[in-house]
Coordinates of C-alpha atoms and ligand atoms in Angstrom, one line a residue:
S1 CA 14.8 -15.3 -29.9
L2 CA 13.9 -16.8 -27.4
P3 CA 15.9 -19.4 -25.6
V4 CA 13.1 -21.6 -26.6
N5 CA 14.2 -25.0 -25.5
D6 CA 15.5 -24.0 -22.3
I7 CA 12.3 -22.4 -21.6
R8 CA 10.4 -26.2 -22.7
R9 CA 13.0 -27.7 -20.5
L10 CA 12.3 -25.8 -17.6
S11 CA 8.1 -25.3 -18.5
D12 CA 7.2 -28.4 -18.2
L13 CA 8.6 -29.1 -14.0
H14 CA 6.2 -26.3 -13.8
P15 CA 2.8 -27.5 -15.6
K16 CA -0.2 -24.9 -15.2
P17 CA -3.4 -26.7 -13.3
Q18 CA -6.4 -27.2 -15.8
D19 CA -8.4 -25.6 -14.1
I20 CA -7.6 -22.9 -13.1
N21 CA -8.1 -19.3 -14.5
Y22 CA -5.4 -16.4 -12.8
Q23 CA -5.7 -12.7 -12.9
Y24 CA -3.5 -10.2 -12.6
G25 CA -5.7 -7.9 -10.6
T26 CA -4.9 -5.0 -8.4
A27 CA -2.8 -6.4 -6.2
G28 CA -1.3 -8.6 -8.9
F29 CA -2.1 -12.6 -8.9
R30 CA -3.4 -13.7 -5.3
T31 CA -5.1 -16.6 -4.8
L32 CA -4.2 -20.2 -2.6
G33 CA -0.4 -20.4 -2.3
K34 CA -0.4 -24.4 -3.8
V35 CA -1.4 -23.6 -6.7
L36 CA 0.5 -19.9 -7.9
D37 CA 3.4 -22.7 -8.9
S38 CA 3.4 -22.3 -12.6
V39 CA 2.4 -18.4 -13.0
L40 CA 5.4 -17.8 -10.3
F41 CA 7.6 -19.7 -13.1
R42 CA 5.4 -17.3 -16.4
V43 CA 6.3 -14.1 -13.9
G44 CA 9.9 -15.1 -13.8
I45 CA 9.7 -14.9 -17.8
L46 CA 7.7 -11.8 -17.4
A47 CA 10.0 -10.2 -15.5
A48 CA 12.8 -11.1 -17.8
L49 CA 11.1 -10.0 -20.2
R50 CA 10.1 -6.2 -19.1
S51 CA 13.7 -5.7 -18.4
K52 CA 15.0 -6.1 -21.1
K53 CA 11.8 -4.0 -22.4
L54 CA 13.3 -1.4 -20.4
D55 CA 16.1 -1.9 -21.9
G56 CA 18.5 -3.6 -18.7
K57 CA 17.0 -2.3 -16.0
T58 CA 16.2 -3.5 -12.5
I59 CA 12.6 -5.0 -12.2
G60 CA 11.3 -6.2 -8.7
V61 CA 9.2 -9.5 -7.7
M62 CA 7.6 -9.3 -5.0
V63 CA 6.2 -12.6 -3.1
T64 CA 2.9 -12.1 -1.1
A65 CA -0.6 -11.6 0.2
S66 CA -0.6 -8.7 2.1
H67 CA -3.2 -9.1 4.5
N68 CA -4.8 -12.1 3.9
P69 CA -5.1 -15.2 5.4
E70 CA -2.0 -17.5 5.5
P71 CA -2.5 -20.0 2.9
D72 CA -3.1 -18.0 0.6
N73 CA -0.1 -16.3 -1.7
G74 CA 0.5 -13.4 -4.4
V75 CA 3.2 -12.2 -6.7
K76 CA 3.1 -9.1 -8.1
L77 CA 6.0 -6.8 -11.0
V78 CA 7.7 -3.7 -9.4
D79 CA 8.4 -0.9 -11.9
P80 CA 11.9 0.7 -12.2
R81 CA 10.7 3.9 -10.0
G82 CA 9.4 1.5 -7.4
E83 CA 6.3 1.6 -8.5
M84 CA 3.1 -1.0 -9.3
L85 CA 3.6 -2.5 -13.3
E86 CA 2.2 -0.8 -15.6
S87 CA -1.1 -1.6 -16.5
S88 CA -0.8 -2.3 -20.0
W89 CA 0.9 -5.2 -19.4
E90 CA -0.9 -6.6 -16.5
S91 CA -3.2 -7.9 -19.2
H92 CA 0.2 -10.0 -20.9
A93 CA -0.4 -11.0 -17.4
T94 CA -3.0 -12.8 -17.7
V95 CA -3.0 -13.9 -20.8
L96 CA 1.0 -15.6 -20.9
A97 CA 0.1 -17.5 -16.9
N98 CA -3.5 -18.8 -18.6
T99 CA -1.8 -20.5 -21.4
P100 CA -3.0 -23.9 -21.3
S101 CA 0.3 -26.3 -22.6
T102 CA 4.1 -25.3 -22.9
D103 CA 3.6 -25.5 -26.4
E104 CA 0.7 -22.5 -26.2
F105 CA 3.0 -20.8 -24.1
I106 CA 5.8 -20.5 -26.2
S107 CA 3.5 -19.3 -28.5
A108 CA 1.9 -17.0 -26.9
L109 CA 5.3 -15.8 -25.8
Q110 CA 6.6 -15.6 -29.5
D111 CA 3.7 -13.6 -30.5
F112 CA 4.6 -11.3 -27.0
V113 CA 8.0 -10.4 -28.0
K114 CA 7.2 -10.0 -31.2
T115 CA 4.3 -7.3 -30.6
T116 CA 5.8 -5.7 -27.5
K117 CA 9.3 -5.1 -30.3
I118 CA 11.0 -6.7 -27.1
D119 CA 15.1 -6.6 -27.9
I120 CA 16.1 -10.0 -26.3
S121 CA 19.5 -9.6 -26.5
K122 CA 19.7 -6.7 -24.2
P123 CA 20.1 -8.3 -20.3
A124 CA 17.8 -8.7 -17.8
R125 CA 17.8 -7.9 -14.6
V126 CA 15.0 -8.9 -11.7
V127 CA 15.5 -8.0 -7.8
Y128 CA 13.0 -10.2 -6.1
A129 CA 11.5 -10.9 -2.4
R130 CA 9.1 -12.2 -0.5
D131 CA 7.2 -12.0 3.4
T132 CA 6.9 -15.0 5.6
R133 CA 4.5 -17.7 4.0
P134 CA 4.6 -20.8 4.6
S135 CA 4.3 -21.4 0.3
G136 CA 6.9 -18.6 0.2
P137 CA 10.2 -20.6 -0.7
A138 CA 9.0 -22.9 -3.3
L139 CA 7.2 -20.3 -4.8
V140 CA 10.6 -18.6 -4.8
A141 CA 12.2 -21.4 -6.6
A142 CA 9.6 -21.3 -9.3
L143 CA 9.9 -17.3 -9.9
E144 CA 13.6 -18.5 -10.1
D145 CA 13.5 -21.4 -12.4
G146 CA 11.8 -18.5 -15.2
L147 CA 14.7 -16.2 -14.7
K148 CA 17.4 -19.1 -15.3
A149 CA 15.3 -19.5 -18.5
M150 CA 16.2 -16.7 -19.7
S151 CA 19.9 -15.9 -18.4
A152 CA 18.3 -13.5 -16.7
E153 CA 20.5 -11.7 -14.2
G154 CA 18.7 -12.6 -10.3
R155 CA 18.7 -10.3 -7.0
N156 CA 17.6 -12.4 -4.1
A157 CA 16.7 -10.2 -1.3
G158 CA 15.0 -12.7 0.6
V159 CA 12.1 -12.4 3.3
T160 CA 11.8 -8.8 3.4
T161 CA 8.7 -5.8 2.9
T162 CA 6.9 -5.1 0.5
P163 CA 8.1 -1.9 0.5
I164 CA 11.8 -2.5 1.3
L165 CA 11.7 -4.0 -2.0
H166 CA 9.9 -1.2 -4.1
Y167 CA 12.8 0.7 -1.8
L168 CA 15.3 -1.6 -3.3
V169 CA 14.5 -1.6 -7.0
R170 CA 14.2 2.8 -7.1
T171 CA 17.7 2.6 -5.4
I172 CA 19.0 0.3 -7.5
N173 CA 18.3 1.7 -10.6
T174 CA 18.7 5.2 -10.2
K175 CA 22.3 4.4 -7.9
G176 CA 25.2 7.1 -9.2
S177 CA 22.5 9.2 -11.0
K178 CA 21.6 12.8 -9.8
E179 CA 18.0 11.3 -8.9
S180 CA 19.6 8.3 -6.2
Y181 CA 17.3 7.6 -3.7
G182 CA 19.8 6.0 -1.4
T183 CA 22.0 3.3 -0.5
D184 CA 20.4 -0.6 -2.6
T185 CA 21.0 -2.1 0.4
E186 CA 18.3 -3.3 3.7
E187 CA 20.5 -1.9 5.4
G188 CA 20.5 1.6 3.3
Y189 CA 16.8 1.6 3.9
Y190 CA 17.1 1.9 7.8
T191 CA 19.9 4.5 8.4
K192 CA 18.0 6.4 5.5
L193 CA 15.2 6.2 6.8
S194 CA 16.3 6.2 10.7
S195 CA 18.9 8.9 10.0
A196 CA 16.2 11.7 8.8
F197 CA 14.3 10.3 11.9
N198 CA 16.5 10.6 14.8
K199 CA 17.5 14.2 12.9
L200 CA 14.0 15.2 13.7
M201 CA 13.1 14.2 16.9
V202 CA 16.0 16.3 18.3
G203 CA 15.4 18.3 21.6
R204 CA 11.8 16.6 22.0
P205 CA 10.6 15.1 25.3
P206 CA 10.9 11.4 25.2
R207 CA 7.7 9.6 24.1
P208 CA 5.9 7.1 26.0
P209 CA 6.7 3.5 23.6
L210 CA 4.9 2.3 20.8
V211 CA 3.0 -0.7 20.9
I212 CA 3.3 -2.3 17.4
D213 CA 1.3 -5.0 16.1
C214 CA 3.5 -6.7 13.6
A215 CA 0.6 -9.4 12.6
N216 CA 2.6 -12.4 13.1
G217 CA 4.4 -10.8 10.0
V218 CA 7.6 -9.8 8.3
G219 CA 6.9 -6.7 9.3
A220 CA 8.2 -8.3 12.9
L221 CA 11.7 -8.9 11.2
A222 CA 11.6 -5.1 9.8
A223 CA 10.6 -4.1 13.4
R224 CA 12.6 -5.2 15.2
V225 CA 15.9 -4.3 13.2
L226 CA 14.5 -0.7 12.6
S227 CA 14.6 0.3 16.7
R228 CA 17.5 -0.2 17.1
Y229 CA 17.9 2.4 14.9
L230 CA 15.9 3.8 17.0
V231 CA 17.3 3.8 20.7
N232 CA 17.5 6.9 21.2
S233 CA 14.4 8.7 19.7
L234 CA 11.6 6.2 19.5
P235 CA 11.0 3.4 22.4
V236 CA 8.9 1.2 20.1
E237 CA 7.2 -2.4 22.1
L238 CA 6.7 -4.9 19.5
E239 CA 4.2 -7.5 19.9
N240 CA 2.8 -10.2 17.6
T241 CA 6.0 -11.6 16.1
A242 CA 5.3 -15.2 15.6
I243 CA 6.1 -15.6 12.0
D244 CA 7.1 -19.2 12.8
T245 CA 3.9 -20.4 14.4
P246 CA 2.2 -21.9 12.0
G247 CA -1.5 -19.7 11.6
A248 CA -1.3 -17.1 12.8
L249 CA 0.2 -15.0 10.4
N250 CA -2.7 -11.7 10.1
N251 CA -5.2 -14.5 12.7
S252 CA -6.9 -12.2 14.6
C253 CA -4.5 -8.4 14.4
G254 CA -2.7 -6.4 12.1
A255 CA -3.7 -3.3 10.3
D256 CA -6.7 -5.3 8.3
F257 CA -8.6 -6.5 11.2
V258 CA -8.6 -3.6 13.2
K259 CA -9.3 -1.5 9.8
V260 CA -12.1 -3.9 9.6
N261 CA -13.7 -4.8 12.9
Q262 CA -12.8 -1.7 14.5
K263 CA -11.3 -3.3 17.8
L264 CA -8.3 -3.4 19.6
P265 CA -6.9 -7.5 18.8
P266 CA -7.0 -9.3 21.3
S267 CA -4.4 -10.2 21.8
L268 CA -3.3 -6.5 22.9
T269 CA -5.8 -5.8 25.5
D270 CA -4.1 -6.7 28.4
L271 CA -1.4 -4.4 26.7
L272 CA -2.1 -1.1 25.8
G273 CA -2.4 0.5 28.8
P274 CA -4.9 4.0 29.1
C275 CA -4.0 6.8 26.6
Q276 CA -1.4 4.9 25.3
R277 CA -0.8 4.3 21.3
G278 CA -0.1 1.5 19.4
C279 CA 0.0 0.7 15.6
S280 CA -1.1 -2.7 13.6
L281 CA 1.3 -3.8 10.4
D282 CA -0.7 -6.0 7.7
G283 CA 1.3 -9.3 6.2
D284 CA 4.0 -7.5 4.4
A285 CA 4.6 -4.0 6.2
D286 CA 3.0 -1.4 3.3
R287 CA -0.7 -0.7 5.4
L288 CA -0.5 1.2 8.9
I289 CA -3.7 1.5 11.3
Y290 CA -3.3 3.3 15.0
F291 CA -5.0 3.5 17.3
Y292 CA -5.3 4.1 21.3
L293 CA -7.0 3.7 24.4
D294 CA -8.3 6.6 26.2
E295 CA -8.5 7.3 29.8
H296 CA -11.4 4.9 30.6
R297 CA -10.0 1.7 28.2
Q298 CA -12.2 2.9 25.0
F299 CA -10.8 2.3 22.1
H300 CA -10.2 4.4 19.1
M301 CA -8.9 4.1 15.7
L302 CA -6.5 6.4 13.6
D303 CA -7.0 5.0 10.1
G304 CA -5.7 6.4 7.3
D305 CA -8.1 9.5 6.7
K306 CA -6.4 10.1 10.2
I307 CA -3.2 9.2 8.7
T308 CA -3.5 11.4 5.6
T309 CA -5.2 14.7 8.2
L310 CA -2.3 14.7 10.4
V311 CA 0.2 14.3 7.8
A312 CA -1.6 16.8 5.0
S313 CA -1.5 19.7 8.0
F314 CA 1.9 18.9 9.4
I315 CA 3.5 19.5 5.3
V316 CA 1.6 22.3 4.7
E317 CA 2.3 24.0 8.1
L318 CA 6.0 23.4 6.9
V319 CA 5.7 24.9 3.5
K320 CA 3.8 28.1 5.0
T321 CA 6.5 28.9 8.2
V322 CA 9.8 28.0 5.3
G323 CA 7.5 30.3 2.7
L324 CA 7.2 28.2 -0.1
S325 CA 3.6 28.5 0.0
E326 CA 2.9 29.7 -3.8
K327 CA 5.5 27.8 -5.1
L328 CA 4.3 24.3 -3.2
K329 CA 1.4 22.7 -4.1
V330 CA 0.0 19.9 -1.3
G331 CA -2.4 18.2 -1.9
V332 CA -4.7 15.3 -1.4
V333 CA -5.8 11.5 -2.9
Q334 CA -8.0 9.5 -1.4
T335 CA -10.8 7.1 -2.7
A336 CA -14.5 6.6 -1.3
Y337 CA -13.6 4.9 1.2
A338 CA -12.6 7.8 2.7
N339 CA -14.4 8.7 5.6
G340 CA -17.0 11.8 4.5
S341 CA -15.9 13.6 7.8
S342 CA -11.8 13.7 6.3
T343 CA -13.3 14.8 3.1
K344 CA -14.9 17.3 4.5
Y345 CA -12.4 18.9 7.2
L346 CA -9.9 18.4 3.6
S347 CA -11.9 20.3 1.1
E348 CA -12.3 23.1 3.3
R349 CA -8.4 23.5 3.5
L350 CA -6.7 21.8 0.3
P351 CA -7.4 20.4 -3.1
V352 CA -8.5 17.2 -2.9
K353 CA -8.9 14.0 -4.8
C354 CA -11.2 11.2 -5.7
V355 CA -10.4 8.5 -7.9
P356 CA -10.6 4.4 -8.1
T357 CA -9.3 2.0 -5.3
G358 CA -6.1 0.6 -5.5
V359 CA -2.3 2.2 -5.1
K360 CA -1.6 2.6 -8.8
H361 CA -4.5 5.4 -9.0
L362 CA -3.5 6.4 -5.9
H363 CA -0.4 7.0 -6.6
H364 CA -0.8 8.3 -9.9
A365 CA -3.1 10.6 -8.7
A366 CA -1.0 12.3 -6.0
E367 CA 2.9 12.9 -8.7
Q368 CA 0.4 15.6 -10.2
Y369 CA 0.5 17.8 -7.6
D370 CA 4.0 19.2 -6.1
I371 CA 3.3 17.5 -3.3
G372 CA 0.6 14.8 -3.2
V373 CA -0.7 13.0 -0.3
Y374 CA -2.5 10.1 -0.4
F375 CA -3.6 7.3 1.5
E376 CA -6.7 4.2 1.6
A377 CA -8.5 4.1 4.4
N378 CA -7.1 0.6 5.3
G379 CA -4.0 2.8 5.7
H380 CA -1.7 2.5 2.5
G381 CA 0.4 5.2 1.7
T382 CA 2.7 7.6 1.0
V383 CA 3.5 10.9 0.1
V384 CA 5.4 11.8 -3.7
F385 CA 7.5 14.9 -3.8
S386 CA 7.8 15.8 -7.7
Q387 CA 11.0 16.2 -8.8
P388 CA 11.2 19.9 -9.4
A389 CA 9.8 20.2 -5.4
Q390 CA 12.2 18.3 -3.7
D391 CA 15.2 20.4 -6.3
L392 CA 13.7 23.1 -4.9
I393 CA 13.3 21.8 -1.3
F394 CA 17.3 21.0 -0.9
S395 CA 19.0 24.1 -3.5
H396 CA 15.8 26.7 -1.1
Q397 CA 18.0 29.5 0.0
P398 CA 16.3 30.2 3.6
S399 CA 16.4 33.9 5.1
T400 CA 15.4 33.7 8.7
P401 CA 16.7 31.2 11.3
T402 CA 12.7 29.7 11.2
Q403 CA 12.3 29.7 7.8
L404 CA 15.7 27.5 8.3
T405 CA 14.3 25.1 11.2
A406 CA 11.7 24.2 9.2
L407 CA 13.3 24.0 5.6
T408 CA 15.7 21.3 7.4
H409 CA 12.4 19.9 8.5
L410 CA 10.9 19.1 5.3
Q411 CA 14.5 17.9 3.5
N412 CA 14.3 15.5 7.1
I413 CA 10.8 14.4 6.4
L414 CA 10.8 14.2 2.3
N415 CA 14.0 11.0 3.4
V416 CA 12.1 9.0 6.5
I417 CA 8.9 8.8 3.7
N418 CA 9.0 5.6 1.5
Q419 CA 8.1 8.2 -2.1
T420 CA 7.9 4.4 -4.1
V421 CA 4.5 3.3 -2.3
G422 CA 2.7 2.7 0.7
D423 CA 5.2 1.6 3.7
A424 CA 4.1 1.2 7.2
L425 CA 7.2 1.6 9.3
S426 CA 8.0 4.7 7.6
D427 CA 4.5 6.0 7.7
M428 CA 4.7 5.0 11.2
L429 CA 7.7 7.1 11.5
L430 CA 5.9 10.1 10.0
V431 CA 3.4 9.8 12.4
E432 CA 5.4 9.2 15.6
V433 CA 7.6 12.9 13.8
V434 CA 4.2 14.9 13.9
L435 CA 3.0 14.0 17.1
A436 CA 6.2 14.6 18.5
H437 CA 6.8 18.1 17.0
K438 CA 2.8 19.1 18.0
S439 CA 2.4 17.2 21.2
Y440 CA 0.2 15.5 20.0
G441 CA -1.4 12.3 21.6
G442 CA -3.9 10.0 20.3
A443 CA -6.6 12.4 21.8
E444 CA -5.2 15.5 20.2
W445 CA -4.3 14.0 16.8
D446 CA -8.2 12.0 16.9
S447 CA -10.0 15.4 17.5
L448 CA -9.3 17.2 14.3
Y449 CA -12.6 15.6 13.4
T450 CA -14.7 13.0 13.9
D451 CA -15.4 9.9 12.6
L452 CA -18.9 9.2 10.7
P453 CA -19.7 5.2 11.5
N454 CA -19.4 3.6 8.7
R455 CA -19.6 -0.2 7.6
L456 CA -18.4 -2.0 5.5
V457 CA -20.3 -5.4 4.3
K458 CA -19.8 -7.9 1.8
V459 CA -21.9 -9.5 -0.6
V460 CA -21.7 -12.9 -2.4
V461 CA -23.4 -12.1 -6.0
P462 CA -23.7 -14.5 -8.9
D463 CA -21.6 -12.5 -11.2
R464 CA -19.8 -9.4 -9.7
N465 CA -19.1 -8.6 -13.4
I466 CA -22.0 -6.7 -13.7
F467 CA -21.4 -4.4 -11.1
K468 CA -20.1 -1.6 -13.0
T469 CA -18.8 2.0 -11.7
V470 CA -18.7 5.5 -12.5
D471 CA -16.4 8.5 -10.5
A472 CA -14.5 7.1 -8.7
E473 CA -16.6 4.4 -8.1
R474 CA -19.0 6.2 -6.5
R475 CA -22.3 5.3 -8.7
L476 CA -22.9 2.4 -10.0
V477 CA -24.3 2.7 -13.9
S478 CA -25.2 -1.1 -13.4
P479 CA -27.6 -3.3 -13.4
G480 CA -29.6 -0.9 -14.6
A481 CA -32.3 1.0 -11.5
L482 CA -29.7 -0.2 -8.7
Q483 CA -27.7 3.0 -8.7
N484 CA -31.6 4.9 -8.6
K485 CA -32.5 2.3 -5.6
I486 CA -29.9 3.4 -3.7
D487 CA -30.0 7.5 -3.4
E488 CA -33.6 7.3 -3.2
L489 CA -32.6 5.0 0.3
V490 CA -30.2 7.9 1.0
T491 CA -32.3 10.6 1.4
K492 CA -34.0 8.6 4.5
Y493 CA -30.9 9.3 6.6
S494 CA -28.7 12.1 7.7
E495 CA -25.4 12.5 6.7
G496 CA -26.4 9.3 4.8
R497 CA -23.6 7.9 2.1
S498 CA -23.5 4.7 0.6
F499 CA -22.2 2.8 -2.8
V500 CA -21.4 -0.5 -4.1
R501 CA -18.5 -1.6 -6.2
P502 CA -17.1 -5.0 -7.5
S503 CA -13.9 -6.3 -5.5
G504 CA -11.0 -6.3 -7.2
T505 CA -9.5 -9.2 -5.1
E506 CA -12.3 -11.2 -4.4
D507 CA -15.2 -13.0 -5.2
V508 CA -17.4 -10.6 -3.7
V509 CA -19.3 -7.5 -4.5
R510 CA -18.9 -5.0 -1.8
V511 CA -21.2 -2.2 0.2
Y512 CA -19.7 0.4 2.3
A513 CA -22.7 3.2 3.7
E514 CA -21.8 5.6 6.1
A515 CA -24.9 7.9 8.5
T516 CA -24.8 10.7 11.5
T517 CA -25.3 7.4 14.3
R518 CA -24.3 3.7 14.3
R519 CA -27.2 2.4 14.3
Q520 CA -28.3 4.8 11.8
T521 CA -25.4 2.9 10.0
D522 CA -25.6 -0.2 9.9
D523 CA -29.6 -0.3 9.0
L524 CA -28.0 1.9 5.7
A525 CA -25.3 -0.8 5.1
F526 CA -28.1 -3.4 5.6
R527 CA -31.1 -2.3 3.4
V528 CA -28.1 -1.4 0.4
A529 CA -27.0 -4.5 1.0
G530 CA -30.4 -6.6 0.3
L531 CA -31.3 -4.2 -2.5
V532 CA -27.4 -5.6 -4.3
Y533 CA -28.6 -8.9 -2.8
Ligands
LIG1 C1 -5.8 -4.2 -3.1 C2 -4.6 -3.3 -3.4 C3 -5.2 -1.5 -1.9 C4 -6.7 -2.2 -2.2 C5 -7.2 -3.2 -2.6 C6 -8.7 -3.4 -2.8 C7 -2.5 -2.7 -4.4 C8 -1.2 -2.7 -3.8 N1 -3.5 -3.1 -3.1 O1 -5.6 -4.6 -1.8 O2 -5.0 -0.5 -2.6 O3 -7.4 -1.3 -1.3 O4 -6.8 -3.9 -3.0 O5 -9.7 -5.1 -2.3 O6 -2.8 -1.8 -5.4 P1 -11.0 -4.8 -2.9 O7 -10.8 -4.4 -4.6 O8 -11.4 -6.3 -2.9 O9 -11.6 -4.0 -2.4
LIG2 ZN1 0.0 -5.6 2.4

C-alpha cells in the first residue's frame, strides 16, 4: 500500500495555497513559478505512480514555461516513448493538484490507486530536467520530495531542453531493445543528430553562417554544445545567450516574439546582413522560426508552415527517387492557424489533415501516416516515421546508384529528426540539410508560396468557457449566433478566413484572421474581435 507516513510528512512541507485552482492543460501545469511548489511535489508522486502503472518504465518530468515570461513556470509529464502524458491522466493530475489538505490529498491518492489499479509494489523510475528559469531549482527540489515520498528512483538530467528530456525518456526505455533510439545521455543526443547531419552535408558548398536567437534560454546552452559537433558542416553565430541576466528570457526575442510580432528581435537588427538567414528558438528550445533579410534589408518570416512545406516536399522527393512512393505515404498535419496559402499549396500535392491546437493532437494524427510531417504555425513540430516505414527504410535494397544515394539520405534524415516531439535544434538541422541540398537561400525557400497576411488578436472575455468549437476549432457552436455573424463578415473579404477559439493556456479568447491584403486582414480581425467582445 501507499507509504502514507512519508507522503504525509513531506506533503506538509508543500502545502497547497488555498485560493488557487490549478489545471493540467495543453502544456501541463503552467502559471507563476512562485505558486507551483505544491504542484511539483504532487507531480513527483503522480510520476512515480505513472511509472508503477507502466511496470517501472521511466517517466519524464519537464519543468519549464517555454516561451512564457520569466516569472512563469510549469511542469509536464512525458510518457515512456517520449510522447505527451496520456490524456486520461491529465484530469487525474488536475484533481490531485487541487485537493486542499494533506489528508484529502492522501485519500484522493488512495482512491486513485484503487480505481486505476496501480500495483504499488512495482518499481518507479523518473527522469527530470528544468529550463533556466530562476524558480526552477526550488521547484525541482519539491519534485524530488515527491519522488522521495514514493521511494522512486530519480535521475536528474539537470538544465536542458524539453526535447532532450523527451529524447532521454525514449532512449532509457528502449535501451538494448530492437527499437533502440540512441544512447541515453545528452552526448548520445548530440552525437546522433550531428553525425547524421554531418554525413548529409558532405560535399555541399560552404554555407554562410546561420544566426541563432537563443531567447536567452536553455537553447543557448544546447546550441553551444551542438555547435562544437558542427564545426566542419555548419557555421553558426549564437545570439541572445544571456541565461543569467534577470528578466532577459524570452524578452523581445525568441520564436514566439518573432511569430507574434512578425518582426526581427531588436537585438538582431544590426547583426543580420542582407540575404542572411537566421532562426529563433523559444525558451525551452522546442519551437523554431526562421527568417531572412532580403537585399533591401526587408524582414521575411519563415514559420512552421514554411518548414512543413520545405521538409515534406524534400522527403516526398527522396521517397520517390528511392522508388518507394507506393509503400511510404507521406502526409501532413496542420491546425487552423496554418496559413491558407500553405494549406492550398500542400493539399495540391499531399494528404493534409487539420486537427485542434496542441502537440498531442498533431503528433497523434501524424502517426496515422507512414511518414507524417506536422508543424504548428508557431514553429513546433517534427516528422514521425511508423515502425514499418523505418524498417523498410533500413532494409530496402536499392537497384541504382541514384536510389542508393537517396536511400542513404533518407536514413540519415531519420537520425537527424527527433521523433519524440518538436525540437528546435533538430528541426534547424533538418531545414539546413534541405536548404543545402536544394541550394536554397531564404528567398528561394520563401517563394514556394506567398503567405496571406494574417492577424492574431487576444480578447479578454468574462468567461472563455462558453466558447465551444468544432471542426478542428474552425467553427464555433456556442455562443449562439456568433458563428453565423462571423461567416457573414468573412464573405465580404477576398480570400477571407477567420475563426475564434478559447485559449488553452491563457484566460483569453483568440481571434485569427487572414485575407488578401494587410488592411483587409486587420479590418476583419478587428471586426470579428468586436463580435466576440
Ligand atoms: C501550448 C501547446 C502548443 C500550442 C499552444 C496554444 C504543447 C506542448 N504546447 O503551448 O502546441 O500551440 O499551447 O496555446 O502542446 P493557446 O491554446 O493559448 O492558443
Ligand atoms: Zn516551448
